[in-house]
Tab-separated table of C-alpha atoms in Angstrom:
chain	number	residue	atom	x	y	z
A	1	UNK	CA	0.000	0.000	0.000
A	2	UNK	CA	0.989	3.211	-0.759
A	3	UNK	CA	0.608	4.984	2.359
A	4	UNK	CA	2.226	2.176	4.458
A	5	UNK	CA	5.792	3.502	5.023
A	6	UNK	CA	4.594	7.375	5.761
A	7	UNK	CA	2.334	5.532	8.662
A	8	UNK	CA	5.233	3.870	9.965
A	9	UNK	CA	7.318	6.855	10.158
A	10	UNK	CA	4.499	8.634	11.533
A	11	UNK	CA	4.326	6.181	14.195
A	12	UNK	CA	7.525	5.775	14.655
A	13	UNK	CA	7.737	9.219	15.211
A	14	UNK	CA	5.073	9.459	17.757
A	15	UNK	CA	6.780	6.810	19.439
A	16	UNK	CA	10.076	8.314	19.724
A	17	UNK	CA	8.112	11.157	20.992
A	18	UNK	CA	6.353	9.706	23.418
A	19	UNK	CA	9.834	7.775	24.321
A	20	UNK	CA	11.702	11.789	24.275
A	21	UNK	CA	8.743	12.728	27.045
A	22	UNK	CA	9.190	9.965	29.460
A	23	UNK	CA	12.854	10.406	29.717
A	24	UNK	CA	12.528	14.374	30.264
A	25	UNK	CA	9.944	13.772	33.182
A	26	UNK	CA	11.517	11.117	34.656
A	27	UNK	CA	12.521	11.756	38.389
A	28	UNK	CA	15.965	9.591	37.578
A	29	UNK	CA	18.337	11.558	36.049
A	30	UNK	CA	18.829	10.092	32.331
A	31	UNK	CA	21.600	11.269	29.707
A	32	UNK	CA	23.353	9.956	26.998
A	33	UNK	CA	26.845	9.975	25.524
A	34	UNK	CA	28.574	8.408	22.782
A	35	UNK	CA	32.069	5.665	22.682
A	36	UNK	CA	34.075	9.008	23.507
A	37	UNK	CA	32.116	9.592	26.425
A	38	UNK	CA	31.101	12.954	25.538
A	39	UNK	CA	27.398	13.394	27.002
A	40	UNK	CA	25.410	14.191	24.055
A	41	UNK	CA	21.622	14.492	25.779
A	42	UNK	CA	20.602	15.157	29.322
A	43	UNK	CA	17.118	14.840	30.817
A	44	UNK	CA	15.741	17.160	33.991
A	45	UNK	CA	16.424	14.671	36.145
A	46	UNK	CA	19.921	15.340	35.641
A	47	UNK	CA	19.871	18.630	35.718
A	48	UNK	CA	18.093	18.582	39.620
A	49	UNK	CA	20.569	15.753	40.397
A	50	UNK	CA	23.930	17.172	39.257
A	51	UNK	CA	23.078	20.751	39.166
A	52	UNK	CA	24.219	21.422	35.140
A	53	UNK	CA	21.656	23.088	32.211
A	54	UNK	CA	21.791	20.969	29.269
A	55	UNK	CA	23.391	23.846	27.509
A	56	UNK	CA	26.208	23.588	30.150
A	57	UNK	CA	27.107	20.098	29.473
A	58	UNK	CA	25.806	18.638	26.708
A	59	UNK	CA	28.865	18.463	24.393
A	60	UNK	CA	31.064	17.957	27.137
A	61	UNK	CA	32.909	14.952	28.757
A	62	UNK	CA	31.144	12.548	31.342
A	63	UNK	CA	34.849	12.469	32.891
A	64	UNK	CA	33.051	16.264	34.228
A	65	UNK	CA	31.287	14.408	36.412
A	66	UNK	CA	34.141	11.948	38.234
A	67	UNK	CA	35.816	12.872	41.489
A	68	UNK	CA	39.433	12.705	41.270
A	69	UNK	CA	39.713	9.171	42.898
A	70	UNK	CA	36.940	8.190	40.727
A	71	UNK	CA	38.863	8.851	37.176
A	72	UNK	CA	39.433	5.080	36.481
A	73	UNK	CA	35.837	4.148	36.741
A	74	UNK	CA	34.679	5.355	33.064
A	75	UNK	CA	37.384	3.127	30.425
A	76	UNK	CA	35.927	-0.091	32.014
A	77	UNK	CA	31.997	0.893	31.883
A	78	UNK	CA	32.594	2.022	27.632
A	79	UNK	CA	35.166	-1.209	27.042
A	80	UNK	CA	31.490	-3.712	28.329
A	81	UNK	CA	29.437	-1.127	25.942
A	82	UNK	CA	31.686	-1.076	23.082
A	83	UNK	CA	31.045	-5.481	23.261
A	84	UNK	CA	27.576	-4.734	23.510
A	85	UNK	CA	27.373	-5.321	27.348
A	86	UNK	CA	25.106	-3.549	30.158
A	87	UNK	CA	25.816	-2.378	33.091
A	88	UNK	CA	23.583	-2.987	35.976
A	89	UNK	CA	23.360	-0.828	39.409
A	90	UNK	CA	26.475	-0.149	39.571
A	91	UNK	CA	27.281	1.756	42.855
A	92	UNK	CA	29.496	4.730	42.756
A	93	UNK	CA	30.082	8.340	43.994
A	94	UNK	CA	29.931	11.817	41.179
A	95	UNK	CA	30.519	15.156	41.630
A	96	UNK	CA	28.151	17.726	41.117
A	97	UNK	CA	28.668	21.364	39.650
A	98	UNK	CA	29.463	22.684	42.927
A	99	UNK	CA	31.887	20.255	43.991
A	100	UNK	CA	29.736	18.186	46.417
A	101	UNK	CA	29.874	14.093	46.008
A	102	UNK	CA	26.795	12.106	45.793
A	103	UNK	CA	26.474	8.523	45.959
A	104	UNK	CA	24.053	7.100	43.249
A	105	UNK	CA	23.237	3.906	41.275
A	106	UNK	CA	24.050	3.658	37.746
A	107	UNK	CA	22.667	1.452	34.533
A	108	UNK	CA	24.128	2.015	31.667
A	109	UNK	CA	22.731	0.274	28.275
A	110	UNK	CA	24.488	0.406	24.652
A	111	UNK	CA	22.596	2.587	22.022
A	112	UNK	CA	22.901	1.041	18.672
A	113	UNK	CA	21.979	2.826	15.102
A	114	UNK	CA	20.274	0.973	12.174
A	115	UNK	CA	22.862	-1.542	11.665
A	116	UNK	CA	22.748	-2.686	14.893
A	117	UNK	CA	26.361	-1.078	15.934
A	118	UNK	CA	26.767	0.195	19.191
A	119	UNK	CA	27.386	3.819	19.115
A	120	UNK	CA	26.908	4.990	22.395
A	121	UNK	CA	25.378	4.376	26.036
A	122	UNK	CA	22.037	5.675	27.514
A	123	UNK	CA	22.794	5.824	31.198
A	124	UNK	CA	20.519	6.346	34.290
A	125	UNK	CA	21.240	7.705	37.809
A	126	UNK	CA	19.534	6.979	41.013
A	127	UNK	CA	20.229	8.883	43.676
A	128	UNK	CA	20.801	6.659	46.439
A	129	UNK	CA	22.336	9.247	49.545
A	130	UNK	CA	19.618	8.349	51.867
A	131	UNK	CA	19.792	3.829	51.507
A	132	UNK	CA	23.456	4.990	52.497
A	133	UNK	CA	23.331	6.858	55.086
A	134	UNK	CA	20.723	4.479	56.726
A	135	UNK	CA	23.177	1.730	55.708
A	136	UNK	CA	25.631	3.984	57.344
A	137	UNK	CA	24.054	4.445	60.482
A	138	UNK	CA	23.008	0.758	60.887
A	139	UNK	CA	26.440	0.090	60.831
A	140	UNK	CA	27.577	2.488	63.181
A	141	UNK	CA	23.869	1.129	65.629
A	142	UNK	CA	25.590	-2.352	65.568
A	143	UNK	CA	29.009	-1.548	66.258
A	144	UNK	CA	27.975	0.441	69.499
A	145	UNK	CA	25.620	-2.330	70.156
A	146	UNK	CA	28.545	-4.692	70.071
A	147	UNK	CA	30.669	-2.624	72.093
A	148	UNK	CA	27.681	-2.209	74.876
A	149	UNK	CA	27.041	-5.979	75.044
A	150	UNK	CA	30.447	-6.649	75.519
A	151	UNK	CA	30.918	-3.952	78.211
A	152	UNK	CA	27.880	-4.691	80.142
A	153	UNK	CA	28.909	-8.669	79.675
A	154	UNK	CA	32.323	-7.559	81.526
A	155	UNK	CA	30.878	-5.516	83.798
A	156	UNK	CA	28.203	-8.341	84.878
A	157	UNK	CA	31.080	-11.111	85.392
A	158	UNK	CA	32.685	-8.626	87.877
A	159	UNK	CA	29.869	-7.668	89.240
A	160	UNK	CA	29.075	-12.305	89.992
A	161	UNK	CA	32.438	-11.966	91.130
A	162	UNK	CA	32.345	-9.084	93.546
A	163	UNK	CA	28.772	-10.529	95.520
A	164	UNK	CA	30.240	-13.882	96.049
A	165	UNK	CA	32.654	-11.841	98.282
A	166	UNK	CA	29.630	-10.443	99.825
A	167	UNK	CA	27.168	-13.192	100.030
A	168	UNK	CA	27.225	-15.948	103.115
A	169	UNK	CA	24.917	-18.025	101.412
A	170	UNK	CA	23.545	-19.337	97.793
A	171	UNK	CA	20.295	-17.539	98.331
A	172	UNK	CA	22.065	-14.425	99.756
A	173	UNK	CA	24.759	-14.460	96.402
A	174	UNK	CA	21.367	-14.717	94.291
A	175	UNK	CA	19.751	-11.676	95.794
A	176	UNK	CA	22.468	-9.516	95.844
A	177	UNK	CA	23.396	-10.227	92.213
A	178	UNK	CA	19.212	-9.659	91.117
A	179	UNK	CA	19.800	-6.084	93.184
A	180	UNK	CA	22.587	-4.798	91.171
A	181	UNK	CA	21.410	-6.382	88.230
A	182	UNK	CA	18.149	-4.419	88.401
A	183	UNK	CA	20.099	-1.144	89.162
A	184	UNK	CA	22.013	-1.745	85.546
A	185	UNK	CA	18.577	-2.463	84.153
A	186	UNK	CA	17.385	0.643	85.264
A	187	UNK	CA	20.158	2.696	83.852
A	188	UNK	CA	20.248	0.872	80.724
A	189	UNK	CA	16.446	1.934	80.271
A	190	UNK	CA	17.027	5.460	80.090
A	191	UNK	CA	19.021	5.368	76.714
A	192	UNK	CA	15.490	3.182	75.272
A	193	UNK	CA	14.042	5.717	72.982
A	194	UNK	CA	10.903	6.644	73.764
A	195	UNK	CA	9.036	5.729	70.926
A	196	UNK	CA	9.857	2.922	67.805
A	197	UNK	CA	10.837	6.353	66.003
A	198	UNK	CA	13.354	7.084	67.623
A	199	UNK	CA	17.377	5.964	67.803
A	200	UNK	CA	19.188	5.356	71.157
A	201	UNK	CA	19.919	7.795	72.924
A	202	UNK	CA	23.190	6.512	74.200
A	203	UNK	CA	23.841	9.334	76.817
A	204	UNK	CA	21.899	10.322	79.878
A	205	UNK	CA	21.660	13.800	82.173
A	206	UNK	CA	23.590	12.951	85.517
A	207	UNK	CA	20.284	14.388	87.229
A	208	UNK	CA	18.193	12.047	85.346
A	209	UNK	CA	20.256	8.516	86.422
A	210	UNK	CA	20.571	9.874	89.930
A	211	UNK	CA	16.734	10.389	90.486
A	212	UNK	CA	16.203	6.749	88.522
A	213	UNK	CA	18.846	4.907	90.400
A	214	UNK	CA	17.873	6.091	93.698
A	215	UNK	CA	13.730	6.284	93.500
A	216	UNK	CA	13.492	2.650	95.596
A	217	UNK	CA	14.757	4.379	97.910
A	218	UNK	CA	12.896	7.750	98.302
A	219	UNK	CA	10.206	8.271	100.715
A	220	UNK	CA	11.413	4.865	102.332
A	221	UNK	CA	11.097	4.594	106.224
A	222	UNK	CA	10.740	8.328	106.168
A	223	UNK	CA	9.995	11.579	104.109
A	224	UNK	CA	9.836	12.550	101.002
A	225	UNK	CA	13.063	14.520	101.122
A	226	UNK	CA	15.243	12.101	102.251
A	227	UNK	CA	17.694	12.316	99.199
A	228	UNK	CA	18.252	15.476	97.568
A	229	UNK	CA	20.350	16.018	94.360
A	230	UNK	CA	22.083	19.279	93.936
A	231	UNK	CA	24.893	21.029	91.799
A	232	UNK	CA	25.752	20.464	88.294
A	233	UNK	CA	24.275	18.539	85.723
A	234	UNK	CA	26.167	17.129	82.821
A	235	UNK	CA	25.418	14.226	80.070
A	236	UNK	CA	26.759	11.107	80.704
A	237	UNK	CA	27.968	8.179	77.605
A	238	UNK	CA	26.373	5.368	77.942
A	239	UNK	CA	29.928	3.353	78.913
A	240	UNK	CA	30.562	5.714	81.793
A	241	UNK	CA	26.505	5.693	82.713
A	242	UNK	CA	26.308	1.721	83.921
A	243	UNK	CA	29.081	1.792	86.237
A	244	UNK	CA	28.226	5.431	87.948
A	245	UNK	CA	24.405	3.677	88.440
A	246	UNK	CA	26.217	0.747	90.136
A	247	UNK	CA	27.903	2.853	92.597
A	248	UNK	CA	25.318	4.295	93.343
A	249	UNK	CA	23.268	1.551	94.126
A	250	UNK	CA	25.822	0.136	96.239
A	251	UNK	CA	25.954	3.394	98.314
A	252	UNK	CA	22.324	3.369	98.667
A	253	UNK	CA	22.146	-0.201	99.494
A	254	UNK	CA	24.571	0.158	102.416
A	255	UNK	CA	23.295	3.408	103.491
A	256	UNK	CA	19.614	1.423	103.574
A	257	UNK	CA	21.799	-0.858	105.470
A	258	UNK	CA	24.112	0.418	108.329
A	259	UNK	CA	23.498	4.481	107.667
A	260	UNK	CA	21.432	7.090	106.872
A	261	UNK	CA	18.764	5.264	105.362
A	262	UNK	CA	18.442	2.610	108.169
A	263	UNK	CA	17.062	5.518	110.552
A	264	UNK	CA	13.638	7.505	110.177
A	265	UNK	CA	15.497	10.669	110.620
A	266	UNK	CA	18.416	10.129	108.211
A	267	UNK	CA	19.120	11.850	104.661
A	268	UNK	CA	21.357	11.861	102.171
A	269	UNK	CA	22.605	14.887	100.221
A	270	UNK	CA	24.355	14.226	96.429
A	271	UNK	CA	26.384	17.099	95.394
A	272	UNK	CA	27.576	17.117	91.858
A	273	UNK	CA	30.534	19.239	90.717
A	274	UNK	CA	31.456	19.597	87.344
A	275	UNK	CA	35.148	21.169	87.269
A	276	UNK	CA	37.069	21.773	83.412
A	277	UNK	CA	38.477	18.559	83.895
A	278	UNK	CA	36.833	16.835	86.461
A	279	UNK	CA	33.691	15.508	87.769
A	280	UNK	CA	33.026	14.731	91.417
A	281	UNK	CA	30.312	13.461	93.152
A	282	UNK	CA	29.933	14.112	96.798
A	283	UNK	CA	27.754	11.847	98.792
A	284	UNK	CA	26.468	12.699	102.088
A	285	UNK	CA	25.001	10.748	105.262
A	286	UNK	CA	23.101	12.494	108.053
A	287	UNK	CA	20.973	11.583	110.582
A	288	UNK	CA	21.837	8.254	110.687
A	289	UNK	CA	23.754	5.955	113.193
A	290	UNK	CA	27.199	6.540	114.001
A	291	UNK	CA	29.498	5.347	111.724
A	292	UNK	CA	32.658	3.871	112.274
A	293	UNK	CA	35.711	3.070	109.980
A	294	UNK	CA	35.237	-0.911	109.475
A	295	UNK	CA	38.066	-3.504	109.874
A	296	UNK	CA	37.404	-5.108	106.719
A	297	UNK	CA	35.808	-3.383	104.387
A	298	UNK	CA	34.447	-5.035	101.236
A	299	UNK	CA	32.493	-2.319	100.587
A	300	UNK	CA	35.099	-0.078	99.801
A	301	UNK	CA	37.125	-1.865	97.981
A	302	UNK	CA	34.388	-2.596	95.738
A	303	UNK	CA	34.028	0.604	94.711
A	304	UNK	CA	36.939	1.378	94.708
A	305	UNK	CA	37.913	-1.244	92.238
A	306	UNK	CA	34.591	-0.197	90.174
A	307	UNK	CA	35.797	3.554	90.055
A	308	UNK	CA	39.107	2.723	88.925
A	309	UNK	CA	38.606	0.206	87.000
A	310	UNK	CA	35.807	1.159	84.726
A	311	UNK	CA	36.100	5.126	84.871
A	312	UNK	CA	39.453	5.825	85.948
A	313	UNK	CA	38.497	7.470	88.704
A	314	UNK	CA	38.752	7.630	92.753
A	315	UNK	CA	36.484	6.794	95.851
A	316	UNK	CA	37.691	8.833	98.921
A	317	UNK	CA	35.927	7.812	102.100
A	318	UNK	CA	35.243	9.892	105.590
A	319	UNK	CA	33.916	7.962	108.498
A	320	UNK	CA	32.478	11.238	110.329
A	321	UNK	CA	29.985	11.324	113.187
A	322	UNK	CA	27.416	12.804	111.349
A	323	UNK	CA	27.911	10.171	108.762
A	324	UNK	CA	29.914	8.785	106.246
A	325	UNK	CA	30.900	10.973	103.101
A	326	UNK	CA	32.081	9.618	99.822
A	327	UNK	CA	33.655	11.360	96.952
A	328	UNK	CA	33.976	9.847	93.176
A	329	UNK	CA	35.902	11.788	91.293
A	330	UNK	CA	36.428	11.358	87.470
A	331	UNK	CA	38.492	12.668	84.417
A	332	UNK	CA	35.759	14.345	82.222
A	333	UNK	CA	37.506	12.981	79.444
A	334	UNK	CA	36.216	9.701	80.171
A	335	UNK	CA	32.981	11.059	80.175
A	336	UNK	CA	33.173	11.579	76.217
């Protein structure tokens, strides 16, 4: 029929045009170049992605668009074209026009003319910045997760080993471990986020861990105001968190015990004082029965060997009549 090959163009035509409209609304950024690697079409998409007009780069060398370290990564991707071969999401970093890097996902296909001889590559872009960054941060989540477990995993096997010291008996040895293992619980659940949105928080406010550490024993045997928290209030990493919450709890423990706590009338007073390169925390019995200097004291050295140990730090100890006082003192550097 006459009018058969002027309706095939025609359609062909529409096709192509149809084809030319896709690729310039297309959120990916498409362009094209030929053997040479000079980029000789370039869609919207690259123009939001990379930051260059069409009339600023067409004409011009892909190589534009390759970070220094990067300058290798083009003579491989046109030798598979120039045999005919795709490339499929292949993973990479460009340069924009103003000098920023971008990670992104390339496929790159040959373009062939009517002979069926390749004479060029269409290529698409995908920006993929944020999949990296969350792969980033994943990576960075289990790393600290690994280096928590295996902190609080230390810290637990010292902590078996330090209450058989203290424990008489089996069942003693199993309550004293459940105490201290609740305190570290307790700590530990500050730096939960508070809803599935949310990352760790992996720090706490000093204020916030004493409060949380010692509620069980607020309000117990006597008023309300038994322990008061004053002074300075600083954020705390998780590492240096657990083993400040432990102290703790074994100074309230043995002030529930033998000193201020064990009396109706007693109180205890936490001062904090943040120095340039110190922290100190100043713990204070009154009110409570008199308090002697022991023979053997288990007690101390146990935190003593958890302040040095785990923070660097020191424990300084006064047997007064009033009650005893006990300083913990720490490099703020260890605090970071």
């Amino acid at each position: 029929m006459p009018g058969l090959p002027y309706e095939r163009r025609r359609a062909r035509d529409e096709i192509a045009q149809r084809l030319a409209a896709i690729v310039e609304s297309s959120d990916d950024a498409i362009l094209a170049k030929d053997l040479d690697g000079t980029i000789t079409s370039w869609n919207r998409g690259a123009e939001r992605l990379f930051g260059y007009r069409a009339a600023e780069i067409v004409g011009k060398s892909v190589m534009l668009l390759l970070p220094d370290d990067r300058q290798d990564d083009e003579a491989p991707i046109l030798a598979r074209l120039r045999r005919g071969e795709r490339v499929r999401h292949y993973e990479t970093v460009r340069r924009r026009k103003d000098g920023s890097l971008i990670d992104i996902s390339l496929s790159v296909s040959p373009l062939r003319d009517a002979n069926g001889t390749v004479i060029g590559a269409s290529t698409i872009a995908r920006d993929i910045t944020e999949r990296k960054q969350a792969e980033e941060r994943q990576r960075l989540l289990l790393r600290e997760m690994d280096h928590r477990m295996k902190n609080l995993f230390a810290l637990a096997g010292s902590l078996v080993g330090m209450s058989v010291r203290d424990a008489a008996s089996p069942q003693e040895l199993a309550s004293i471990v459940q105490e201290r293992l609740s305190a570290l619980a307790r700590a530990h659940a500050l730096t939960m986020p508070k809803d599935s949105a949310a990352g760790s928080n992996d720090s706490v406010r000093l204020h916030v861990l004493l409060r949380t550490i010692l509620a069980p024993y607020e309000g117990a045997g006597g008023g309300d105001d038994r322990l008061r928290i004053n002074g300075d209030d600083v954020t705390l990493p998780g590492n240096a968190m657990t083993t400040i919450a432990l102290i703790l709890h074994e100074l309230a423990t043995n002030a529930a015990k033998y000193g201020a706590l064990s009396s109706p009338s007693g109180t205890v007073t936490v001062e904090c004082v943040a120095k340039k390169d110190t922290l100190a925390l100043i713990w204070d019995e009154r009110g409570g029965p008199r308090s002697d200097e022991p023979g053997e004291d288990g007690f101390g050295s146990l935190l003593g060997r958890l302040a040095s140990g785990q923070l660097g730090g020191t424990i300084e100890r006064e047997w007064r009549p009033e009650g005893l006082r006990v300083t913990l003192t720490v490099l703020r550097d260890r605090l970071r």
